[in-house]
Amino acid sequence: MFERKNFTADAADFILEQAHKAIGQRNEFRIALSGGNTPRPVYAQFATIARDLPWDLARITFGDERCVPPDDSQSNFRMAWETLLAPAAVPEKSILRMRGEIDPQIAAQEYQDRLDLIASQHGEPVYRHDLILLGLGDDGHTASLFPGTVALEETSRRVVANFVPKLNAWRLTFTYPLINHARHILFLVGATKSPELIGRVLDDDPQYPASRVTPTAGEVTWMITE
């Protein structure tokens, strides 16, 4: 876990390092982006320093999405588009967008089917990300895995539509079977999060969904703004 004075620069550098490592080893970089305000400046910085990255070798997915159109102000895709994808001129074929504007159940199945197809083409049982970016909510949620929701108990499906009662809204989200298959996970956490919450998550307190992010054969890094 790292508290960073240069959070934005350090996080962007870390992502670029993982990109070069993955492309060097497998000729492809698979990254899942997160939403929220904390990664926004990181994406902008990454777009600046990664201009020479071979973006045609990148495959960009989303760990979760609100059930809104892609041009909605709440859309995770829109935030990523404005800060990273458009500024870096990422080719459309490198971007796998969750379709938040259609029926949530259909959108979730469609997204899993796309990942499953790519995995099968590479001889993989499950699509494996090189890097998944995650955040941490005040209630300990990560992606759209909120306390008390059905998706927390999912053991086979890798992308689901998850109803969040406290928001009275559906979300599309990765589940633990997909998240915990990643090679590396990077938590990007704002300084406003309580040290007690972070400590409870790191101590694997099961009431906080983020505590169940435990890759089976990967690493977890935390970066926290000062």
GROMACS .gro file of C-alpha atoms in nm, residues 15-16 84 95 106 118 134-135 142 146 158 164 170 172 182 186 188 194 206 220:
model
   20
   15ILE     CA    1  -0.015   0.176  -1.565
   16LEU     CA    2   0.233   0.253  -1.844
   84LEU     CA    3  -0.816   0.905  -2.194
   95ILE     CA    4  -1.234  -0.049  -2.672
  106ILE     CA    5  -2.883  -0.852  -2.186
  118ILE     CA    6  -1.166  -1.355  -2.686
  134LEU     CA    7  -1.058  -0.050  -0.889
  135GLY     CA    8  -1.184   0.215  -0.652
  142THR     CA    9  -1.564  -0.181  -0.538
  146PHE     CA   10  -2.212  -0.326  -0.314
  158ARG     CA   11  -1.813  -1.313  -1.473
  164VAL     CA   12  -2.832  -0.188  -0.578
  170TRP     CA   13  -2.914  -0.143  -1.177
  172LEU     CA   14  -2.331  -0.372  -1.472
  182ALA     CA   15  -0.633  -1.080  -1.312
  186LEU     CA   16  -0.452  -0.152  -0.874
  188LEU     CA   17  -0.687   0.397  -0.669
  194SER     CA   18  -1.122   0.674   0.632
  206PRO     CA   19  -1.602  -0.976   0.481
  220VAL     CA   20  -0.271  -0.624  -0.563
   0.00000   0.00000   0.00000
